[in-house]
Amino acid sequence: MQVKIEKKSILDVNADVIIVNLFEGVKIPGGVTGIVDKAFKGIISDYVIKRDKFEGKYGELYTLPIPSENKTIVIAGLGKQKEFNPTKIRNLTAKIVRKYSKVKSAKKIVSILHGAGIAGLCPQLCAQMIAEGAISGTYSFDKYKTEKKENNIKEFIITETDNEKFKKAKKGVEYGLITAESVNNARDLINESSQYLYPETLAEYAKENSGVKTTVYNKTQIKKMGMNAFLAVGQGSVHEPKLIHMEYKPEKKAKRKIAIIGKGITFDAGGLDLKPPSSMLTMRDDMSGAAAVICTMQAIAKLKPDVEVHAIVAACENMPSGSAYKPGDVIISKTGRSIEIDNTDAEGRVTLADALAYAEELKPDEIIDIATLTGACMVALGTVASGAMGNNDKKIKDFILKADEAGEKFWQLPMDEEYGDTLKSDIADTKNTGGRMGGASAAGVFLSKFIKNTPWIHLDIAGTAFVESTNKEGIKGATGIGIRSLIKYITE
Ligand code: BES
Ligand code: MN
Ligand code: ZN
């Protein structure tokens, strides 16, 4: 399916399906919907609104066949104007594409630029949301199904006649397509069976698909770097751990240098502190942070910001076995700080401790880590918002704002020193966990001890990375959370 924007009237595209819209309560459509209404002799105002009482509730789709012209007009409800926002454009477009991809005759769709008319939103953002929604709406993880999801749509065309709006919207479409592709790629990686997706294959993917310089370190090399905490977590698996380091350098002098780190546990069985079956079931998603940073790099390679970006993944599997690390073990991490293993299932922070230390050696201006880190974060924020913490309040707030613009919700959790009180160890500098209470914040405090003074943001996506029931975007399973925010935060 091709998504593009054309500078012409919606009526000048010979499409099978014409998408227009209506805010709730509107009786006489204006703007482009009004133009279509007039061209079809008032059919929307007389028939759809007056006779059929279509109210324009958000997400409602009214299908109006025009047999004489072999076309269908779809009137999409935008809901209440004051509640309207860019994310709604994305979700609505995903819904439309999901629906019409199953319709044989819907080969060519033309769409109004939702939001840029009376709603007065930025045309670039609106176009971006439509492009993202359209691509997201085609997503399905069906590689292991004999019957694949069909998509009959060949072309999805957005139209805009106003020159200024068109220019902005064109940029939005380009940016949206790049972002959406990264998100779908991450979804594929996360949904993939851990049978096939393990440190080596993840590293291979990064090397071949990132578009940036990628170095992969093996166990011997990781050992030489002193990353014993990372190695301890992986030592129970038959799969060798891999340290993935991707770097993007702009042609011009970089304005700033950012390191992004993704938790890369390709399967989290819990280790010897084995998880119960129901908790283990979806733990192939424990590399969602890794997928987020790898696929963010794909977009960075295409968008070419004036920012130097390093992506780091300490990839391994957390398994119980005769060689697994054990509760009570003491490990000397890369920084020299010793860790007593209180629970082998709190493994993400142990790998991240070394990844953070590795990142800080690169002397970045800031570090962001993204991790499916704690069940506690999921309990606190559910599947709606992800957690944000760190050592630099201003940067955390900046990130949350950018994420909001990208249509992803992050919520700041406290990270007071006291949350670390439960981590005190009798035999080492710290334990890796101390109990269930305030677990997301305690994990944050644990991580903070492995960074000296670089500004740092920690993102906990445990509740949002993988959803078991269909979300507002129509996605089930891996969501690709974090990528849209990271791209926006890095490039703008
Ligand atoms: N990967 C899990 C966290 C998680 C839970 C992610 C649910 C996604 C959904 C993490 O490694 C873990 O097991 N955390 C433990 C820590 C505990 C032992 C202190 C948890 O949250 O239960
Ligand atoms: Mn775990
Ligand atoms: Zn984990």
Short mmCIF file of C-alpha atoms and ligand atoms in Angstrom, two decimals:
data_model
loop_
_atom_site.label_atom_id
_atom_site.label_comp_id
_atom_site.label_asym_id
_atom_site.label_seq_id
_atom_site.Cartn_x
_atom_site.Cartn_y
_atom_site.Cartn_z
CA MET A 1 0.00 0.00 0.00
CA GLN A 2 1.29 3.38 -1.02
CA VAL A 3 0.51 6.41 1.16
CA LYS A 4 0.97 9.84 -0.41
CA ILE A 5 -0.35 13.37 -0.53
CA GLU A 6 -1.48 15.20 -3.67
CA LYS A 7 -2.12 18.88 -4.16
CA LYS A 8 -5.59 18.67 -5.66
CA SER A 9 -9.24 18.62 -4.74
CA ILE A 10 -10.59 15.44 -3.20
CA LEU A 11 -13.08 15.30 -6.10
CA ASP A 12 -10.30 15.24 -8.67
CA VAL A 13 -8.98 11.89 -7.52
CA ASN A 14 -10.75 8.97 -9.12
CA ALA A 15 -10.91 6.84 -5.99
CA ASP A 16 -13.03 3.88 -4.94
CA VAL A 17 -13.53 5.26 -1.46
CA ILE A 18 -13.74 8.93 -0.47
CA ILE A 19 -13.12 9.68 3.21
CA VAL A 20 -14.64 12.86 4.62
CA ASN A 21 -15.49 13.75 8.22
CA LEU A 22 -17.97 15.35 10.54
CA PHE A 23 -17.71 16.75 14.04
CA GLU A 24 -20.44 15.71 16.44
CA GLY A 25 -23.59 17.78 16.12
CA VAL A 26 -22.75 19.44 12.79
CA LYS A 27 -25.90 19.73 10.62
CA ILE A 28 -24.49 21.44 7.57
CA PRO A 29 -21.01 20.20 6.69
CA GLY A 30 -18.38 22.79 5.83
CA GLY A 31 -14.86 22.62 4.40
CA VAL A 32 -13.98 19.68 2.20
CA THR A 33 -16.88 17.59 3.54
CA GLY A 34 -19.13 20.46 2.45
CA ILE A 35 -17.61 20.44 -1.03
CA VAL A 36 -18.26 16.72 -1.37
CA ASP A 37 -21.79 17.19 -0.01
CA LYS A 38 -22.53 19.82 -2.67
CA ALA A 39 -20.95 17.80 -5.47
CA PHE A 40 -23.27 14.93 -4.57
CA LYS A 41 -26.37 17.17 -4.40
CA GLY A 42 -26.58 17.50 -0.63
CA ILE A 43 -26.63 13.76 0.01
CA ILE A 44 -24.60 14.07 3.24
CA SER A 45 -26.71 16.84 4.78
CA ASP A 46 -30.10 15.55 3.58
CA TYR A 47 -29.67 11.82 3.71
CA VAL A 48 -26.87 11.01 6.16
CA ILE A 49 -27.44 13.73 8.73
CA LYS A 50 -31.13 14.69 8.47
CA ARG A 51 -32.76 11.39 7.53
CA ASP A 52 -30.37 8.84 8.98
CA LYS A 53 -29.42 10.94 12.02
CA PHE A 54 -25.67 10.33 11.75
CA GLU A 55 -24.29 12.19 14.74
CA GLY A 56 -20.56 12.18 14.05
CA LYS A 57 -19.63 10.42 17.29
CA TYR A 58 -15.90 9.76 17.44
CA GLY A 59 -14.89 6.65 15.51
CA GLU A 60 -18.27 6.07 13.84
CA LEU A 61 -18.01 5.35 10.14
CA TYR A 62 -21.01 5.95 7.91
CA THR A 63 -20.76 4.09 4.62
CA LEU A 64 -22.61 5.74 1.76
CA PRO A 65 -22.49 3.81 -1.51
CA ILE A 66 -22.88 5.82 -4.74
CA PRO A 67 -23.64 2.98 -7.18
CA SER A 68 -24.02 5.28 -10.20
CA GLU A 69 -20.39 6.33 -9.82
CA ASN A 70 -19.03 3.05 -8.54
CA LYS A 71 -17.77 4.80 -5.39
CA THR A 72 -18.32 4.80 -1.68
CA ILE A 73 -18.27 7.90 0.45
CA VAL A 74 -17.29 7.27 4.06
CA ILE A 75 -18.18 9.89 6.63
CA ALA A 76 -15.94 9.50 9.67
CA GLY A 77 -17.19 10.84 13.00
CA LEU A 78 -14.63 13.09 14.71
CA GLY A 79 -16.60 13.42 17.97
CA LYS A 80 -16.78 16.63 19.98
CA GLN A 81 -14.63 19.37 18.52
CA LYS A 82 -13.19 20.45 21.88
CA GLU A 83 -12.11 16.88 22.66
CA PHE A 84 -10.42 16.38 19.31
CA ASN A 85 -6.64 15.78 19.15
CA PRO A 86 -3.97 14.42 16.78
CA THR A 87 -3.93 10.95 18.32
CA LYS A 88 -7.60 10.61 17.43
CA ILE A 89 -6.68 11.23 13.79
CA ARG A 90 -4.16 8.40 13.91
CA ASN A 91 -6.50 5.93 15.58
CA LEU A 92 -9.38 6.85 13.29
CA THR A 93 -7.27 6.40 10.16
CA ALA A 94 -5.99 3.04 11.43
CA LYS A 95 -9.60 1.98 11.93
CA ILE A 96 -10.61 3.08 8.43
CA VAL A 97 -7.67 1.29 6.80
CA ARG A 98 -8.25 -1.85 8.85
CA LYS A 99 -11.88 -1.90 7.74
CA TYR A 100 -11.40 -1.15 4.04
CA SER A 101 -8.34 -3.34 3.60
CA LYS A 102 -10.81 -6.24 3.70
CA VAL A 103 -13.03 -4.75 1.00
CA LYS A 104 -12.17 -6.07 -2.47
CA SER A 105 -13.30 -2.98 -4.36
CA ALA A 106 -11.40 -0.53 -2.12
CA LYS A 107 -8.20 -0.34 -4.17
CA LYS A 108 -7.81 3.40 -4.11
CA ILE A 109 -8.77 5.54 -1.14
CA VAL A 110 -8.72 9.31 -1.03
CA SER A 111 -8.88 11.09 2.29
CA ILE A 112 -9.51 14.56 3.60
CA LEU A 113 -6.68 16.00 5.71
CA HIS A 114 -8.50 15.52 9.03
CA GLY A 115 -7.91 18.21 11.63
CA ALA A 116 -6.38 20.88 9.40
CA GLY A 117 -9.74 22.51 8.59
CA ILE A 118 -12.09 23.94 11.24
CA ALA A 119 -10.25 22.09 14.01
CA GLY A 120 -7.26 24.32 13.18
CA LEU A 121 -4.55 21.79 14.04
CA CYS A 122 -1.09 21.93 12.46
CA PRO A 123 -1.34 20.42 8.94
CA GLN A 124 2.07 18.76 9.33
CA LEU A 125 1.04 16.94 12.49
CA CYS A 126 -2.35 15.98 11.03
CA ALA A 127 -0.75 14.53 7.91
CA GLN A 128 1.81 12.70 10.02
CA MET A 129 -0.97 11.14 12.09
CA ILE A 130 -2.87 10.03 8.99
CA ALA A 131 0.26 8.43 7.51
CA GLU A 132 1.09 6.72 10.80
CA GLY A 133 -2.49 5.52 11.23
CA ALA A 134 -2.71 4.21 7.68
CA ILE A 135 0.49 2.16 8.02
CA SER A 136 -0.38 1.03 11.53
CA GLY A 137 -3.80 -0.07 10.29
CA THR A 138 -2.19 -2.52 7.89
CA TYR A 139 -0.16 -4.18 10.66
CA SER A 140 -0.68 -7.77 11.61
CA PHE A 141 1.70 -10.40 12.84
CA ASP A 142 0.65 -13.24 10.58
CA LYS A 143 3.92 -14.80 9.41
CA TYR A 144 3.03 -18.04 11.16
CA LYS A 145 -0.54 -18.12 9.89
CA THR A 146 -1.40 -19.95 6.72
CA GLU A 147 -4.02 -17.36 5.93
CA LYS A 148 -2.50 -13.91 5.80
CA LYS A 149 -4.37 -10.71 6.52
CA GLU A 150 -5.51 -9.27 3.20
CA ASN A 151 -4.99 -5.69 2.17
CA ASN A 152 -6.83 -4.68 -0.96
CA ILE A 153 -5.81 -1.04 -0.69
CA LYS A 154 -3.15 -0.17 -3.23
CA GLU A 155 -3.13 3.58 -2.79
CA PHE A 156 -4.09 5.82 0.11
CA ILE A 157 -4.07 9.42 -1.04
CA ILE A 158 -4.44 12.48 1.14
CA THR A 159 -5.47 15.65 -0.65
CA GLU A 160 -4.97 19.32 0.16
CA THR A 161 -5.43 22.28 -2.19
CA ASP A 162 -3.99 25.09 -0.08
CA ASN A 163 -0.35 25.60 -1.01
CA GLU A 164 0.98 26.40 2.48
CA LYS A 165 -0.94 23.58 4.13
CA PHE A 166 0.11 21.19 1.40
CA LYS A 167 3.82 21.93 1.92
CA LYS A 168 3.57 21.30 5.64
CA ALA A 169 1.42 18.23 5.20
CA LYS A 170 3.89 16.74 2.73
CA LYS A 171 6.61 16.91 5.38
CA GLY A 172 4.21 15.34 7.84
CA VAL A 173 3.52 12.42 5.51
CA GLU A 174 7.24 11.76 4.98
CA TYR A 175 7.97 11.87 8.71
CA GLY A 176 4.88 9.79 9.50
CA LEU A 177 5.80 7.04 7.05
CA ILE A 178 9.32 6.76 8.46
CA THR A 179 8.03 6.64 12.02
CA ALA A 180 5.30 4.15 11.23
CA GLU A 181 7.69 1.80 9.48
CA SER A 182 9.99 1.80 12.52
CA VAL A 183 7.05 1.10 14.80
CA ASN A 184 5.83 -1.82 12.69
CA ASN A 185 9.36 -3.25 12.49
CA ALA A 186 9.64 -3.11 16.29
CA ARG A 187 6.26 -4.83 16.61
CA ASP A 188 7.56 -7.63 14.39
CA LEU A 189 10.69 -8.06 16.51
CA ILE A 190 8.74 -8.09 19.76
CA ASN A 191 5.98 -10.41 18.54
CA GLU A 192 8.57 -12.83 17.13
CA SER A 193 8.92 -16.13 18.93
CA SER A 194 11.93 -16.29 21.27
CA GLN A 195 12.70 -19.58 19.56
CA TYR A 196 14.00 -17.50 16.65
CA LEU A 197 14.67 -14.16 18.27
CA TYR A 198 17.62 -14.45 20.67
CA PRO A 199 20.69 -12.24 21.24
CA GLU A 200 22.52 -13.40 18.13
CA THR A 201 19.57 -12.99 15.76
CA LEU A 202 18.61 -9.66 17.33
CA ALA A 203 22.17 -8.43 16.80
CA GLU A 204 22.09 -9.73 13.24
CA TYR A 205 18.88 -7.81 12.62
CA ALA A 206 20.41 -4.62 14.01
CA LYS A 207 23.47 -5.00 11.80
CA GLU A 208 21.50 -5.61 8.64
CA ASN A 209 18.55 -3.29 9.06
CA SER A 210 19.57 -0.22 11.00
CA GLY A 211 21.24 1.83 8.30
CA VAL A 212 23.91 2.94 10.79
CA LYS A 213 27.28 1.65 11.89
CA THR A 214 26.64 -1.32 14.16
CA THR A 215 29.17 -3.19 16.26
CA VAL A 216 28.35 -6.43 18.02
CA TYR A 217 30.51 -7.69 20.89
CA ASN A 218 30.65 -11.34 21.92
CA LYS A 219 31.01 -12.88 25.38
CA THR A 220 34.81 -12.72 25.49
CA GLN A 221 34.80 -9.06 24.49
CA ILE A 222 32.04 -8.23 26.98
CA LYS A 223 34.05 -9.95 29.71
CA LYS A 224 37.08 -7.82 28.83
CA MET A 225 34.97 -4.71 29.26
CA GLY A 226 34.17 -5.80 32.80
CA MET A 227 30.45 -6.15 32.22
CA ASN A 228 30.05 -8.97 34.72
CA ALA A 229 26.53 -7.99 35.79
CA PHE A 230 25.28 -8.27 32.21
CA LEU A 231 27.07 -11.61 31.75
CA ALA A 232 25.71 -13.01 35.02
CA VAL A 233 22.12 -12.61 33.84
CA GLY A 234 22.84 -14.39 30.55
CA GLN A 235 24.93 -17.23 31.92
CA GLY A 236 22.02 -19.66 32.36
CA SER A 237 21.09 -19.62 28.70
CA VAL A 238 22.37 -21.67 25.79
CA HIS A 239 22.39 -18.46 23.77
CA GLU A 240 25.47 -16.30 23.98
CA PRO A 241 24.91 -12.72 25.17
CA LYS A 242 25.63 -9.95 22.68
CA LEU A 243 26.34 -6.30 23.27
CA ILE A 244 24.96 -4.24 20.40
CA HIS A 245 26.27 -0.73 19.80
CA MET A 246 24.82 1.33 16.97
CA GLU A 247 25.99 4.82 16.14
CA TYR A 248 24.74 7.64 13.99
CA LYS A 249 26.94 10.66 13.36
CA PRO A 250 25.60 13.67 11.42
CA GLU A 251 27.62 15.12 8.56
CA LYS A 252 27.56 18.56 10.16
CA LYS A 253 28.93 19.09 13.63
CA ALA A 254 26.51 17.50 16.11
CA LYS A 255 24.49 19.86 18.32
CA ARG A 256 24.27 17.27 21.06
CA LYS A 257 25.09 13.64 21.71
CA ILE A 258 22.49 11.22 23.05
CA ALA A 259 22.81 7.59 24.13
CA ILE A 260 19.68 5.46 24.12
CA ILE A 261 19.70 2.10 25.85
CA GLY A 262 17.08 -0.62 25.42
CA LYS A 263 16.51 -3.52 27.80
CA GLY A 264 17.17 -6.58 25.68
CA ILE A 265 16.09 -9.69 27.55
CA THR A 266 15.00 -11.84 24.62
CA PHE A 267 13.13 -14.11 27.03
CA ASP A 268 12.60 -13.62 30.75
CA ALA A 269 11.77 -16.91 32.44
CA GLY A 270 12.72 -15.30 35.75
CA GLY A 271 15.87 -17.39 36.08
CA LEU A 272 16.09 -19.68 39.12
CA ASP A 273 13.42 -17.49 40.73
CA LEU A 274 11.20 -18.90 38.04
CA LYS A 275 8.09 -17.00 37.00
CA PRO A 276 4.67 -18.68 37.27
CA PRO A 277 3.26 -19.76 33.88
CA SER A 278 0.79 -16.89 33.47
CA SER A 279 3.51 -14.27 34.06
CA MET A 280 6.00 -16.03 31.80
CA LEU A 281 3.66 -16.39 28.86
CA THR A 282 4.42 -13.07 27.14
CA MET A 283 8.01 -12.65 28.32
CA ARG A 284 9.37 -12.71 24.79
CA ASP A 285 8.34 -9.04 24.95
CA ASP A 286 11.12 -8.31 27.46
CA MET A 287 13.25 -6.93 24.62
CA SER A 288 10.70 -4.24 23.73
CA GLY A 289 13.12 -1.53 24.88
CA ALA A 290 15.82 -3.01 22.63
CA ALA A 291 13.42 -3.13 19.68
CA ALA A 292 12.49 0.49 20.40
CA VAL A 293 16.07 1.77 20.26
CA ILE A 294 17.09 -0.37 17.27
CA CYS A 295 14.07 0.74 15.23
CA THR A 296 14.46 4.35 16.39
CA MET A 297 17.92 4.20 14.78
CA GLN A 298 16.33 3.14 11.48
CA ALA A 299 14.32 6.35 11.53
CA ILE A 300 17.31 8.43 12.67
CA ALA A 301 19.30 7.11 9.70
CA LYS A 302 16.59 8.41 7.37
CA LEU A 303 15.73 11.68 9.12
CA LYS A 304 19.40 12.64 9.61
CA PRO A 305 19.16 15.06 12.57
CA ASP A 306 22.15 17.16 13.67
CA VAL A 307 22.47 14.95 16.72
CA GLU A 308 24.94 12.18 17.41
CA VAL A 309 22.99 9.15 18.57
CA HIS A 310 24.25 5.94 20.11
CA ALA A 311 21.96 2.98 20.71
CA ILE A 312 23.07 0.29 23.12
CA VAL A 313 21.52 -3.09 23.84
CA ALA A 314 22.85 -5.65 26.30
CA ALA A 315 21.01 -8.64 24.84
CA CYS A 316 20.67 -11.91 26.72
CA GLU A 317 18.16 -14.47 27.92
CA ASN A 318 17.18 -14.95 31.58
CA MET A 319 16.88 -18.72 32.05
CA PRO A 320 17.06 -21.20 34.91
CA SER A 321 19.71 -23.88 34.44
CA GLY A 322 22.73 -25.47 36.06
CA SER A 323 24.84 -22.56 34.95
CA ALA A 324 22.36 -19.81 35.87
CA TYR A 325 23.23 -17.03 38.32
CA LYS A 326 21.76 -17.65 41.74
CA PRO A 327 20.05 -15.79 44.53
CA GLY A 328 22.74 -14.72 47.00
CA ASP A 329 25.43 -14.40 44.33
CA VAL A 330 27.55 -11.27 44.49
CA ILE A 331 28.63 -9.73 41.19
CA ILE A 332 31.11 -6.93 40.55
CA SER A 333 29.53 -4.68 37.93
CA LYS A 334 31.41 -2.63 35.31
CA THR A 335 31.53 0.42 37.57
CA GLY A 336 33.05 -1.67 40.38
CA ARG A 337 29.85 -1.43 42.40
CA SER A 338 28.97 -4.88 43.79
CA ILE A 339 25.46 -6.30 43.48
CA GLU A 340 23.95 -9.01 45.70
CA ILE A 341 21.34 -10.94 43.74
CA ASP A 342 18.21 -10.92 45.88
CA ASN A 343 15.97 -12.16 43.09
CA THR A 344 17.10 -13.46 39.71
CA ASP A 345 13.87 -12.19 38.17
CA ALA A 346 14.93 -8.58 38.75
CA GLU A 347 17.40 -9.12 35.90
CA GLY A 348 16.70 -6.14 33.67
CA ARG A 349 18.26 -3.63 36.05
CA VAL A 350 21.32 -5.86 36.45
CA THR A 351 21.97 -5.82 32.70
CA LEU A 352 21.12 -2.12 32.49
CA ALA A 353 23.59 -1.30 35.27
CA ASP A 354 26.43 -2.29 32.95
CA ALA A 355 24.79 -0.85 29.84
CA LEU A 356 24.45 2.53 31.58
CA ALA A 357 28.09 2.43 32.63
CA TYR A 358 29.09 1.56 29.06
CA ALA A 359 26.99 4.42 27.70
CA GLU A 360 28.45 6.94 30.12
CA GLU A 361 31.97 6.12 28.89
CA LEU A 362 30.89 7.45 25.49
CA LYS A 363 30.49 10.85 27.20
CA PRO A 364 27.03 11.66 25.87
CA ASP A 365 25.16 14.84 26.88
CA GLU A 366 22.29 12.69 28.02
CA ILE A 367 21.27 9.07 28.43
CA ILE A 368 17.80 7.60 28.00
CA ASP A 369 17.00 4.02 28.86
CA ILE A 370 13.79 2.28 27.91
CA ALA A 371 12.85 -0.99 29.56
CA THR A 372 10.04 -3.40 30.35
CA LEU A 373 11.42 -3.20 33.84
CA THR A 374 8.85 -3.71 36.58
CA GLY A 375 5.48 -5.33 37.10
CA ALA A 376 5.05 -2.59 39.71
CA CYS A 377 4.99 0.06 36.98
CA MET A 378 2.30 -1.91 35.19
CA VAL A 379 0.26 -2.11 38.40
CA ALA A 380 0.64 1.65 38.93
CA LEU A 381 -0.07 2.93 35.43
CA GLY A 382 -1.80 0.04 33.68
CA THR A 383 -1.60 -0.23 29.93
CA VAL A 384 -2.37 3.46 29.40
CA ALA A 385 0.75 5.34 30.50
CA SER A 386 4.41 4.42 30.74
CA GLY A 387 6.59 5.50 33.65
CA ALA A 388 9.29 8.17 33.43
CA MET A 389 11.98 8.85 36.02
CA GLY A 390 15.58 10.00 36.13
CA ASN A 391 18.10 12.39 37.62
CA ASN A 392 17.15 15.52 35.69
CA ASP A 393 13.68 16.89 36.26
CA LYS A 394 13.77 19.32 33.37
CA LYS A 395 14.74 16.68 30.83
CA ILE A 396 12.10 14.27 32.13
CA LYS A 397 9.43 16.96 31.74
CA ASP A 398 10.71 17.87 28.26
CA PHE A 399 10.55 14.25 27.25
CA ILE A 400 7.02 13.78 28.58
CA LEU A 401 5.85 16.83 26.58
CA LYS A 402 7.47 15.60 23.36
CA ALA A 403 5.98 12.15 23.94
CA ASP A 404 2.58 13.72 24.38
CA GLU A 405 2.93 15.48 21.01
CA ALA A 406 3.87 12.13 19.51
CA GLY A 407 0.69 10.62 20.96
CA GLU A 408 2.35 8.51 23.66
CA LYS A 409 1.56 8.98 27.32
CA PHE A 410 4.36 8.98 29.91
CA TRP A 411 3.84 9.78 33.58
CA GLN A 412 6.56 10.84 35.97
CA LEU A 413 7.03 8.60 39.00
CA PRO A 414 8.96 9.73 42.08
CA MET A 415 12.55 8.63 42.54
CA ASP A 416 13.39 9.78 46.08
CA GLU A 417 16.44 8.19 47.67
CA GLU A 418 14.21 6.51 50.29
CA TYR A 419 12.83 4.21 47.60
CA GLY A 420 16.28 2.67 47.62
CA ASP A 421 16.27 1.90 51.36
CA THR A 422 15.06 -1.65 50.75
CA LEU A 423 18.08 -2.31 48.54
CA LYS A 424 20.62 -2.23 51.40
CA SER A 425 22.78 -5.34 51.42
CA ASP A 426 24.80 -6.90 54.26
CA ILE A 427 27.45 -8.24 51.94
CA ALA A 428 27.53 -5.99 48.83
CA ASP A 429 27.10 -2.34 47.85
CA THR A 430 23.48 -3.00 46.89
CA LYS A 431 20.91 -5.74 46.42
CA ASN A 432 19.11 -5.89 43.08
CA THR A 433 15.66 -5.75 44.71
CA GLY A 434 14.06 -5.40 48.09
CA GLY A 435 10.38 -6.11 47.79
CA ARG A 436 7.20 -5.23 46.01
CA MET A 437 6.35 -1.83 47.46
CA GLY A 438 7.20 1.13 45.22
CA GLY A 439 8.92 -1.31 42.91
CA ALA A 440 9.16 0.94 39.85
CA SER A 441 10.77 3.74 41.85
CA ALA A 442 13.12 1.36 43.69
CA ALA A 443 14.31 0.04 40.33
CA GLY A 444 14.90 3.63 39.24
CA VAL A 445 16.99 4.36 42.33
CA PHE A 446 18.96 1.15 41.74
CA LEU A 447 19.80 2.24 38.17
CA SER A 448 20.73 5.77 39.25
CA LYS A 449 23.70 4.37 41.20
CA PHE A 450 25.38 3.24 38.00
CA ILE A 451 25.52 6.71 36.43
CA LYS A 452 27.90 9.31 37.78
CA ASN A 453 26.61 12.65 36.56
CA THR A 454 25.19 12.45 33.05
CA PRO A 455 21.61 13.71 32.75
CA TRP A 456 19.49 10.58 32.48
CA ILE A 457 15.89 9.61 31.78
CA HIS A 458 14.56 6.16 32.65
CA LEU A 459 11.43 4.92 30.88
CA ASP A 460 9.52 1.92 32.24
CA ILE A 461 7.28 0.42 29.55
CA ALA A 462 6.37 -2.84 31.31
CA GLY A 463 2.63 -2.15 31.07
CA THR A 464 2.51 -0.56 27.64
CA ALA A 465 4.86 -2.58 25.45
CA PHE A 466 2.56 -5.52 24.92
CA VAL A 467 -1.22 -5.46 25.30
CA GLU A 468 -3.40 -8.51 25.64
CA SER A 469 -6.58 -6.84 24.43
CA THR A 470 -6.94 -4.58 21.41
CA ASN A 471 -6.05 -0.96 22.22
CA LYS A 472 -7.49 2.27 20.82
CA GLU A 473 -5.19 2.05 17.81
CA GLY A 474 -6.54 -1.43 17.08
CA ILE A 475 -3.30 -3.10 18.11
CA LYS A 476 -3.00 -6.34 20.06
CA GLY A 477 0.35 -7.77 21.20
CA ALA A 478 3.43 -5.61 20.68
CA THR A 479 2.65 -1.89 20.47
CA GLY A 480 6.05 -0.47 19.56
CA ILE A 481 5.71 2.06 22.39
CA GLY A 482 8.46 4.62 22.83
CA ILE A 483 9.67 4.89 19.24
CA ARG A 484 7.43 7.79 18.24
CA SER A 485 8.52 9.67 21.37
CA LEU A 486 12.21 8.91 20.99
CA ILE A 487 12.25 10.00 17.35
CA LYS A 488 10.47 13.25 18.19
CA TYR A 489 12.64 13.95 21.25
CA ILE A 490 15.85 13.33 19.30
CA THR A 491 14.98 15.06 16.04
CA GLU A 492 13.06 18.15 17.22
N1 BES B 1 10.40 -8.26 32.75
C1 BES B 1 9.90 -8.16 34.07
C2 BES B 1 8.92 -7.01 34.25
C3 BES B 1 7.62 -7.11 33.51
C4 BES B 1 6.49 -7.57 34.15
C5 BES B 1 7.53 -6.70 32.20
C6 BES B 1 5.30 -7.64 33.48
C7 BES B 1 6.33 -6.78 31.52
C8 BES B 1 5.22 -7.24 32.15
C9 BES B 1 11.04 -7.96 35.05
O1 BES B 1 12.24 -8.53 34.69
C10 BES B 1 10.64 -8.62 36.33
O2 BES B 1 10.51 -9.80 36.34
N2 BES B 1 10.45 -7.83 37.36
C11 BES B 1 10.04 -8.32 38.62
C12 BES B 1 10.93 -7.69 39.67
C13 BES B 1 10.74 -8.28 41.04
C14 BES B 1 11.32 -9.65 41.12
C15 BES B 1 11.41 -7.34 42.01
C16 BES B 1 8.60 -7.92 38.84
O3 BES B 1 8.24 -6.79 38.48
O4 BES B 1 7.83 -8.73 39.31
MN MN B 2 12.39 -10.57 35.31
ZN ZN B 3 12.57 -8.82 32.69
#
